[in-house]
Coordinates of C-alpha atoms in Angstrom, one line a residue:
M6 CA -74.4 -44.8 19.5
A7 CA -74.5 -47.7 17.0
D8 CA -76.6 -45.6 14.5
I9 CA -74.2 -42.6 14.8
S10 CA -71.3 -44.9 14.3
R11 CA -72.8 -46.3 11.1
Y12 CA -73.4 -42.8 9.8
V13 CA -69.8 -41.8 10.5
Y14 CA -68.6 -45.0 9.0
H15 CA -70.4 -44.4 5.7
Y16 CA -69.5 -40.7 5.7
M17 CA -65.8 -41.8 6.0
C18 CA -66.2 -44.3 3.2
D19 CA -67.8 -41.8 0.9
E20 CA -66.2 -38.5 1.7
I21 CA -62.8 -39.1 3.4
V22 CA -61.2 -42.5 3.0
G23 CA -63.2 -44.5 0.4
S24 CA -64.8 -47.9 0.5
E25 CA -63.1 -51.2 1.1
K26 CA -62.7 -51.6 -2.7
V27 CA -61.2 -48.2 -3.1
V28 CA -58.7 -49.0 -0.5
K29 CA -58.0 -52.3 -2.1
Y30 CA -57.3 -50.6 -5.5
R31 CA -55.0 -48.0 -3.9
R32 CA -52.9 -50.8 -2.5
L33 CA -52.9 -52.5 -5.8
F34 CA -51.8 -49.3 -7.5
F35 CA -48.7 -49.1 -5.4
K36 CA -48.0 -52.8 -5.6
V37 CA -47.8 -52.5 -9.4
F38 CA -45.9 -49.2 -9.1
E39 CA -43.2 -51.0 -7.0
Y40 CA -43.0 -53.9 -9.4
V41 CA -42.5 -51.6 -12.5
Q42 CA -40.1 -49.2 -10.8
N43 CA -37.9 -52.1 -9.6
R44 CA -37.7 -53.5 -13.1
F45 CA -36.1 -50.3 -14.1
L46 CA -33.8 -49.8 -11.1
S47 CA -30.2 -51.1 -11.1
P48 CA -29.6 -54.1 -8.9
S49 CA -27.8 -52.1 -6.1
K50 CA -31.1 -50.9 -4.6
Y51 CA -34.8 -51.7 -4.6
L52 CA -37.8 -49.6 -3.8
V53 CA -40.6 -50.1 -1.4
V54 CA -43.6 -47.8 -0.9
T55 CA -44.4 -47.3 2.8
G56 CA -46.5 -45.0 4.9
S57 CA -50.2 -44.3 4.8
K58 CA -50.7 -44.3 1.0
A59 CA -49.2 -47.8 0.6
E60 CA -51.5 -48.8 3.5
G61 CA -54.5 -47.7 1.6
L62 CA -55.2 -44.2 2.8
D63 CA -55.0 -41.0 0.7
L64 CA -55.9 -38.3 3.1
C65 CA -55.8 -34.7 2.0
G66 CA -52.3 -33.2 2.3
S67 CA -50.6 -36.5 3.1
D68 CA -47.2 -37.2 1.6
I69 CA -45.8 -40.4 0.0
D70 CA -43.1 -42.4 1.7
F71 CA -40.5 -44.5 -0.1
M72 CA -37.8 -46.8 1.3
L73 CA -34.8 -47.3 -0.9
I74 CA -33.1 -50.5 0.4
S75 CA -29.4 -50.8 -0.5
K76 CA -28.1 -54.3 -1.5
K77 CA -24.4 -53.3 -0.9
Y78 CA -24.5 -54.5 2.7
I79 CA -25.0 -57.8 4.5
I80 CA -26.1 -57.3 8.1
C81 CA -25.6 -60.2 10.6
E82 CA -26.1 -60.3 14.4
S83 CA -22.9 -62.1 15.4
K84 CA -19.3 -62.6 14.2
S85 CA -19.9 -66.4 13.9
E86 CA -22.9 -65.7 11.6
A87 CA -20.8 -63.3 9.5
N88 CA -17.9 -65.8 9.3
S89 CA -20.2 -68.6 8.3
Y90 CA -21.6 -66.4 5.6
L91 CA -18.1 -65.6 4.3
S92 CA -16.9 -69.2 4.2
G93 CA -16.5 -70.6 0.7
I94 CA -17.8 -67.6 -1.2
T95 CA -16.4 -64.4 -2.6
V96 CA -18.2 -61.4 -1.0
S97 CA -18.4 -58.1 -2.9
R98 CA -20.7 -56.5 -0.3
Q99 CA -19.8 -55.0 3.0
I100 CA -20.6 -57.3 6.0
L101 CA -21.9 -55.4 9.1
I102 CA -22.7 -56.8 12.5
L103 CA -25.8 -55.4 14.3
D104 CA -25.0 -54.5 17.9
T105 CA -28.1 -53.8 19.9
D106 CA -26.5 -54.4 23.3
N107 CA -24.6 -51.1 23.3
A108 CA -27.4 -49.0 21.8
Q109 CA -30.7 -47.7 23.1
P110 CA -33.8 -50.0 22.7
G111 CA -35.1 -49.9 19.1
F112 CA -31.7 -48.9 17.8
G113 CA -28.4 -50.6 16.9
L114 CA -24.8 -50.0 16.0
L115 CA -23.5 -51.3 12.7
C116 CA -20.0 -52.7 13.3
V117 CA -17.8 -53.2 10.2
H118 CA -16.7 -56.8 9.9
K119 CA -13.2 -57.3 8.7
K120 CA -11.8 -54.5 6.6
P121 CA -14.1 -52.0 5.0
I122 CA -14.4 -52.7 1.3
C123 CA -16.8 -49.9 0.3
D124 CA -18.1 -46.5 1.3
Q125 CA -15.1 -45.4 3.3
Q126 CA -16.6 -42.0 3.7
F127 CA -19.4 -43.4 5.9
V128 CA -17.0 -45.3 8.3
E129 CA -16.1 -43.9 11.7
R130 CA -13.5 -45.4 14.0
N131 CA -13.2 -45.0 17.8
E132 CA -11.9 -46.9 20.7
D133 CA -14.9 -49.3 20.6
G134 CA -14.4 -50.3 16.9
T135 CA -15.2 -49.4 13.4
F136 CA -18.8 -48.4 12.6
L137 CA -20.9 -47.4 9.7
S138 CA -22.2 -43.9 10.7
S139 CA -25.8 -43.2 10.2
K140 CA -25.1 -39.4 10.4
L141 CA -22.5 -39.6 7.6
Y142 CA -24.6 -41.9 5.5
L143 CA -27.6 -39.5 5.5
L144 CA -25.4 -36.4 5.2
N145 CA -24.0 -37.8 2.0
F146 CA -27.4 -37.7 0.3
A147 CA -28.2 -34.3 1.7
T148 CA -24.9 -32.9 0.3
K149 CA -25.5 -34.5 -3.0
Y150 CA -29.0 -33.3 -3.4
T151 CA -29.0 -29.7 -2.1
N152 CA -32.5 -28.9 -3.2
H153 CA -33.8 -31.4 -0.6
I154 CA -33.8 -31.4 3.2
I155 CA -33.2 -33.9 5.9
N156 CA -36.4 -34.9 7.7
G157 CA -35.7 -37.5 10.4
P158 CA -34.1 -40.5 8.7
C159 CA -35.5 -39.3 5.3
L160 CA -34.6 -37.0 2.5
S161 CA -37.6 -34.8 1.5
N162 CA -38.3 -32.6 -1.4
L163 CA -38.9 -29.0 -0.6
D164 CA -42.7 -29.1 -0.8
G165 CA -42.7 -32.0 1.7
K166 CA -44.8 -34.2 -0.6
L167 CA -42.2 -37.0 -0.9
D168 CA -40.0 -38.7 1.8
A169 CA -37.3 -41.2 0.9
A170 CA -35.5 -43.3 3.6
H171 CA -32.3 -44.8 2.4
S172 CA -32.1 -47.9 4.4
L173 CA -30.2 -51.2 4.9
K174 CA -31.6 -54.6 5.2
S175 CA -30.7 -57.3 7.8
L176 CA -30.5 -61.0 7.0
K177 CA -32.9 -62.1 9.7
W178 CA -35.6 -61.0 12.1
P179 CA -33.7 -59.3 15.0
S180 CA -33.3 -61.1 18.3
V181 CA -34.5 -58.0 20.2
A182 CA -37.9 -58.4 18.6
K183 CA -38.2 -62.2 19.0
N184 CA -40.7 -61.9 21.8
W185 CA -43.1 -60.2 19.4
A186 CA -43.4 -63.5 17.4
T187 CA -44.1 -65.6 20.4
R188 CA -46.2 -63.5 22.7
K189 CA -49.9 -64.4 23.4
R190 CA -52.5 -62.3 21.7
S191 CA -56.0 -62.5 23.2
S192 CA -57.7 -61.4 20.0
G193 CA -55.7 -63.8 17.8
I194 CA -54.6 -60.8 15.7
P195 CA -52.3 -60.9 13.8
S196 CA -52.9 -64.5 13.0
A197 CA -50.2 -67.1 13.7
S198 CA -49.7 -67.7 10.0
L199 CA -49.2 -64.0 9.3
V200 CA -46.7 -63.7 12.2
S201 CA -44.9 -66.7 10.7
D202 CA -44.7 -65.0 7.3
I203 CA -43.6 -61.6 8.8
V204 CA -40.6 -63.0 10.7
K205 CA -39.4 -64.4 7.4
Y206 CA -39.1 -60.8 6.2
A207 CA -35.9 -59.2 7.3
I208 CA -36.2 -55.7 8.9
Q209 CA -34.6 -52.5 7.8
L210 CA -32.3 -50.0 9.5
V211 CA -32.8 -46.3 8.8
P212 CA -30.1 -43.7 9.3
I213 CA -31.1 -41.9 12.5
G214 CA -30.0 -42.5 16.1
S215 CA -31.8 -42.0 19.4
K216 CA -32.0 -38.8 21.4
S217 CA -32.3 -40.5 24.8
C218 CA -29.0 -39.2 26.2
S219 CA -28.7 -35.9 24.3
V220 CA -30.6 -33.2 22.5
D221 CA -28.8 -34.4 19.4
V222 CA -29.3 -37.8 17.7
H223 CA -26.6 -40.4 18.3
P224 CA -24.4 -40.2 15.2
L225 CA -23.6 -43.9 15.0
E226 CA -27.0 -45.5 15.9
W227 CA -29.4 -46.8 13.3
R228 CA -33.1 -47.1 14.0
I229 CA -34.7 -50.6 13.5
S230 CA -37.6 -50.1 11.1
F231 CA -40.6 -52.5 10.8
S232 CA -42.2 -50.6 7.9
I233 CA -42.7 -53.7 5.7
P234 CA -44.2 -55.9 8.5
E235 CA -46.4 -53.0 9.5
K236 CA -47.8 -52.7 6.0
L237 CA -48.5 -56.4 5.9
I238 CA -50.4 -56.2 9.2
I239 CA -52.4 -53.2 8.2
H240 CA -53.4 -54.9 4.9
T241 CA -55.2 -57.5 7.1
W242 CA -57.1 -54.9 9.2
S243 CA -60.9 -54.7 8.9
H244 CA -62.1 -51.5 7.2
T245 CA -63.4 -50.3 10.6
Q246 CA -59.8 -50.5 12.0
L247 CA -58.5 -48.5 9.0
L248 CA -61.2 -45.9 9.4
C249 CA -60.4 -45.6 13.1
Y250 CA -56.8 -45.0 12.3
A251 CA -57.9 -42.4 9.6
I252 CA -60.0 -40.5 12.2
L253 CA -57.0 -40.3 14.5
K254 CA -54.8 -39.0 11.7
V255 CA -57.4 -36.3 10.9
L256 CA -57.5 -35.3 14.6
L257 CA -53.7 -35.1 14.6
K258 CA -53.6 -32.8 11.5
E259 CA -56.7 -30.7 12.2
V260 CA -56.5 -30.4 16.0
F261 CA -53.0 -31.2 17.4
K262 CA -50.9 -29.8 14.5
K263 CA -52.6 -26.4 14.7
N264 CA -50.8 -25.9 18.0
K265 CA -47.1 -25.3 17.0
I266 CA -46.0 -26.1 20.6
L267 CA -47.4 -29.6 20.2
D268 CA -46.5 -30.2 16.6
S269 CA -43.3 -32.2 17.3
L270 CA -44.6 -34.1 20.4
L271 CA -47.2 -36.3 18.7
C272 CA -46.9 -38.1 15.4
S273 CA -49.0 -40.4 13.3
Y274 CA -46.7 -43.3 14.1
F275 CA -47.8 -43.2 17.7
L276 CA -51.4 -43.4 16.5
K277 CA -50.6 -46.4 14.3
T278 CA -48.9 -48.0 17.3
T279 CA -52.1 -47.5 19.4
L280 CA -54.1 -49.4 16.8
F281 CA -51.5 -52.2 16.6
W282 CA -51.7 -52.8 20.4
L283 CA -55.5 -52.6 20.7
S284 CA -55.9 -54.9 17.7
E285 CA -54.0 -57.6 19.7
E286 CA -56.0 -57.0 22.9
V287 CA -59.5 -56.2 21.8
D288 CA -61.8 -58.9 20.4
T289 CA -62.4 -58.7 16.7
T290 CA -66.1 -58.4 17.2
N291 CA -65.5 -54.8 18.3
W292 CA -64.0 -53.7 14.9
V293 CA -67.3 -53.3 13.1
P294 CA -69.1 -50.3 11.7
E295 CA -71.6 -50.1 14.6
K296 CA -68.8 -49.8 17.1
L297 CA -66.5 -47.4 15.2
L298 CA -66.9 -44.6 17.6
H299 CA -66.5 -46.9 20.6
C300 CA -63.2 -48.0 19.1
L301 CA -62.2 -44.4 18.7
D302 CA -62.9 -43.8 22.4
M303 CA -60.7 -46.8 23.2
C304 CA -57.9 -45.3 21.2
L305 CA -58.2 -41.9 22.9
S306 CA -58.2 -43.6 26.3
R307 CA -55.0 -45.6 25.5
I308 CA -53.2 -42.5 24.1
T309 CA -54.2 -40.5 27.2
Y310 CA -52.8 -43.2 29.4
W311 CA -49.5 -43.4 27.5
I312 CA -49.1 -39.6 27.6
T313 CA -49.8 -39.5 31.3
Q314 CA -47.1 -42.2 31.9
K315 CA -44.7 -40.6 29.4
Y316 CA -44.2 -44.0 27.8
I317 CA -45.3 -45.1 24.4
P318 CA -44.1 -48.7 23.9
N319 CA -43.0 -49.7 20.4
Y320 CA -45.2 -52.5 19.1
F321 CA -42.4 -54.8 18.1
I322 CA -39.9 -53.8 20.8
P323 CA -41.9 -52.7 23.9
E324 CA -38.7 -51.8 25.7
H325 CA -38.3 -49.0 23.3
N326 CA -40.1 -45.9 24.7
M327 CA -40.8 -43.9 21.6
I328 CA -41.1 -40.7 23.5
D329 CA -37.7 -39.0 23.4
R330 CA -36.6 -38.2 27.0
Q331 CA -35.6 -34.7 26.1
Y332 CA -38.8 -32.6 26.0
D333 CA -40.1 -29.3 27.2
Q334 CA -42.2 -29.9 30.3
Q335 CA -44.6 -27.0 29.6
A336 CA -45.3 -28.4 26.1
W337 CA -45.8 -31.8 27.5
D338 CA -48.3 -30.5 30.0
E339 CA -50.2 -28.8 27.2
L340 CA -50.2 -32.0 25.2
L341 CA -51.6 -34.0 28.2
A342 CA -54.3 -31.3 28.8
L343 CA -55.5 -31.5 25.2
V344 CA -55.4 -35.3 25.0
S345 CA -57.3 -35.5 28.3
F346 CA -59.9 -33.1 27.0
L347 CA -60.4 -35.1 23.8
H348 CA -60.7 -38.3 25.9
G349 CA -63.2 -36.6 28.1
I350 CA -65.5 -35.6 25.2
G351 CA -64.8 -39.0 23.5
W352 CA -66.0 -39.5 20.0
Q353 CA -67.5 -36.0 19.8
S354 CA -63.9 -34.8 19.4
I355 CA -64.3 -35.4 15.7
F356 CA -66.5 -32.3 15.5
L357 CA -63.4 -30.2 16.3
C358 CA -62.1 -31.1 12.8
D359 CA -63.0 -29.3 9.7
S360 CA -63.4 -32.6 8.0
F361 CA -66.2 -33.6 10.4
Q362 CA -68.3 -30.5 10.7
H363 CA -71.5 -31.5 12.5
S364 CA -73.8 -30.0 9.9
S365 CA -72.1 -32.0 7.1
I366 CA -72.6 -35.4 8.9
V367 CA -76.2 -34.6 9.9
A368 CA -77.0 -33.7 6.3
Y369 CA -75.3 -36.7 5.1
S370 CA -77.0 -39.1 7.5
E371 CA -80.4 -37.8 6.4
N372 CA -80.1 -39.0 2.8
L373 CA -76.8 -41.1 2.7
K374 CA -76.1 -39.9 -0.8
R375 CA -73.2 -41.6 -2.6
S376 CA -70.7 -39.1 -3.9
F377 CA -69.2 -39.4 -7.3
H378 CA -71.7 -42.0 -8.3
S379 CA -70.5 -41.8 -11.9
F380 CA -67.1 -43.0 -11.0
S381 CA -66.2 -46.6 -10.3
D382 CA -64.3 -47.6 -7.1
F383 CA -61.3 -48.3 -9.3
E384 CA -61.4 -44.8 -10.8
K385 CA -61.9 -43.2 -7.3
A386 CA -58.7 -45.0 -6.1
V387 CA -56.5 -44.6 -9.1
I388 CA -57.2 -41.1 -10.7
P389 CA -56.0 -39.1 -7.6
L390 CA -52.8 -41.1 -7.6
M391 CA -51.9 -40.6 -11.3
H392 CA -49.6 -37.7 -10.6
F393 CA -47.1 -40.0 -8.8
I394 CA -46.3 -41.5 -12.2
S395 CA -44.9 -38.2 -13.5
M396 CA -43.1 -37.2 -10.3
S397 CA -39.3 -36.7 -10.4
F398 CA -37.4 -39.2 -8.2
E399 CA -33.9 -38.1 -9.0
F400 CA -33.0 -37.6 -5.3
L401 CA -33.8 -41.2 -4.5
D402 CA -30.2 -41.7 -5.7
V403 CA -30.9 -44.6 -8.0
T404 CA -29.5 -45.5 -11.3
Y405 CA -31.4 -47.2 -14.1
W406 CA -30.8 -50.1 -16.3
S407 CA -31.5 -49.6 -20.0
R408 CA -35.0 -48.2 -20.0
T409 CA -35.6 -50.0 -23.3
K410 CA -34.7 -53.4 -21.8
A411 CA -36.7 -52.8 -18.7
F412 CA -39.7 -51.7 -20.7
T413 CA -39.4 -54.8 -22.8
R414 CA -39.3 -57.0 -19.7
C415 CA -42.5 -55.4 -18.3
L416 CA -44.3 -55.8 -21.6
S417 CA -43.1 -59.4 -21.9
F418 CA -44.4 -60.1 -18.4
M419 CA -47.8 -58.6 -19.1
M420 CA -48.2 -60.7 -22.3
R421 CA -46.9 -63.9 -20.8
E422 CA -48.7 -64.0 -17.4
I423 CA -52.4 -64.4 -16.8
L424 CA -53.1 -61.3 -14.8
P425 CA -56.4 -59.8 -13.5
K426 CA -57.8 -56.9 -15.6
K427 CA -57.0 -54.3 -13.1
Y428 CA -53.4 -55.3 -12.9
K429 CA -53.1 -55.0 -16.7
I430 CA -54.7 -51.6 -16.7
L431 CA -52.3 -50.4 -14.0
F432 CA -49.3 -51.8 -15.8
L433 CA -50.4 -49.8 -18.9
I434 CA -50.8 -46.7 -16.9
M435 CA -47.3 -47.0 -15.3
L436 CA -45.6 -47.9 -18.6
S437 CA -47.3 -45.1 -20.5
G438 CA -45.9 -42.6 -18.0
I439 CA -42.4 -44.1 -18.4
S440 CA -42.8 -44.1 -22.2
F441 CA -43.6 -40.3 -22.0
K442 CA -40.4 -39.8 -20.0
M443 CA -38.4 -41.9 -22.5
A444 CA -39.7 -39.8 -25.4
E445 CA -38.8 -36.6 -23.5
S446 CA -35.3 -37.9 -22.9
L447 CA -34.9 -38.7 -26.6
M448 CA -36.0 -35.2 -27.6
C449 CA -33.3 -33.8 -25.4
K450 CA -30.5 -35.9 -27.0
Q451 CA -28.6 -34.8 -30.1
Q452 CA -30.1 -35.5 -33.4
G453 CA -28.6 -38.5 -35.1
N454 CA -29.0 -40.9 -32.2
K455 CA -30.9 -43.1 -34.5
Q456 CA -30.4 -46.3 -32.6
S457 CA -32.2 -45.0 -29.5
Y458 CA -35.0 -43.7 -31.7
F459 CA -35.5 -47.0 -33.5
E460 CA -35.5 -48.9 -30.2
H461 CA -38.1 -46.6 -28.7
K462 CA -40.2 -46.9 -31.9
Q463 CA -40.1 -50.7 -31.7
I464 CA -41.2 -50.7 -28.1
M465 CA -44.0 -48.2 -28.8
T466 CA -45.3 -50.4 -31.6
C467 CA -45.4 -53.4 -29.3
F468 CA -47.0 -51.2 -26.5
F469 CA -49.8 -49.8 -28.6
Y470 CA -50.4 -53.3 -30.1
L471 CA -50.9 -54.6 -26.6
C472 CA -53.2 -51.6 -25.7
T473 CA -55.3 -52.2 -28.8
N474 CA -55.8 -55.9 -27.9
L475 CA -56.7 -55.1 -24.4
C476 CA -59.3 -52.5 -25.5
R477 CA -60.8 -55.0 -27.9
N478 CA -61.2 -57.4 -25.1
G479 CA -63.3 -55.0 -23.1
M480 CA -60.5 -53.5 -21.0
G481 CA -61.9 -50.1 -20.5
F482 CA -60.7 -48.1 -17.5
A483 CA -63.8 -48.5 -15.6
S484 CA -64.6 -52.1 -16.5
S485 CA -64.8 -54.5 -13.7

C-alpha cells in the first residue's frame, strides 16, 4: 500500500491541495492580509482569518472564515480577578465574568460585573443575575445587515462564501481547559514549547449556546472557541497530516453532504478534531507519504467508534460532547451505516468522490506529470486568492481609521523593515487593492473635495515609487 499512498500523496499535492510550499504561501497570504486589514480597522475590533483557508487549504467550494474580536469587553474568571483589574485604573470597557459552572461543557455564561456601561441592548436580567446575551448580541448584527443570514455563531453573506464570527476575548486560558496543557502526549505532539505558547493566547467566545437541553440554543450561553490555538497547531502539522485532513473534507463534501438527511449531523470540525486526537496518540513516523492511506484508515476507524458511542470529545475540553443530544434516531442510524461502510472499505472510499476518480489517479500514477508547470508555487497559492482583496466586508461591522493614514503606515512599515521578498509582494498586492477602493470612493464624492484628492495623489506617488524600486531589484511576481 506504500506505493499507492505515494501516488495519492503526489496526486493530492498536484491536483487538489498543493505542495508544502503552496500551503506555506497560502498561509503567508492570509498573515499579510490580517496585518494590512488591522492597520485600517478602528481600535475597537481586530480581525483574524480562521478556518481551512487560513490553515493552508483552498479546496473547491470552501468558504472563508473571519473572526472579528471586540475590544470593548474584558473577560475574567472570578470577581476577585475582576476587582484586581479594576483597582487603580479607569475602565472604559465592560468587565464580564466567565461562568462555566452553570453552563454546559464547552460553553459559558458572561455575567456583567458591576453596572453595565455599554451595549445595554445585549444585557438580559433574571433571578440569577445580569448577563450578556449571545442571542441578542448576534441578532443585533442580523438586524443591522438584512442581506446576510445567521449561520451558527456567524453572519454569512447570501452566497455562503464568507462567514464572520463576532467574538469576545478572554484575558486568560480558561480553567476548564487547563488539563489540555498538562496531559501526557505519547507522540510528543504538539510540542511542550508550542503548548506553552498556546496557553499564553487567550481564547475567544462566540455567540451561540448549547442545544443539550432543548431543540433551541441556550440564549445566554457563549461557546468557547479555540480557533487561534487550532490554527497554530495545524501550522505545525506535517504535509501528510494536512493531506489526510483534506481527504476527509473531500469525503464529507462529496459523499456525506450529498445525503440531505446526514447534512447537519457531521461537520468538518469533527474531522479536524479526529486529526487533533490522533496526532497526540500516533507516533510521528506514521505521518509520512508512504502511510497516508493507513492514516486515513485510522481516522475512519476513530470516527466510526465515536459515531457508534454517540460521543465526540472536544480536543481541548473532552467533557464537551460535540454531538448535540437532540437528534433524529433514524438519521443517526443512517450516518452510522455510512460511516461503518466507509470504514469497512478503508482507503478505497476515496474512489466514491468525484475528486478521486480511479481512472484519474491511475493515469496520473503512470506518468506523475506536474500540473501547471509554468506557474511557480507562489503563483499557484496566491492567484486563486486574489479575489478576496476586492470582496466587500461591510457586514463585518467594522469602522476604519483614515485610509490615507493607514495606507501611509503600511508603506512606511514596508520601507523601514527588512522583509522577505514574498512578504513585500503580498503587501503590494493588498495595498493595490485598497488603493483601487480608495480611488473608487473618491470618484463617488462630490467634486471639489481637493484635500482628499491631493492626499491620495501623494500616497500613490509614494506607492508607485516603491513598486518601481522593487521591480528594479528583481521583485517580479514569480521570483523566488
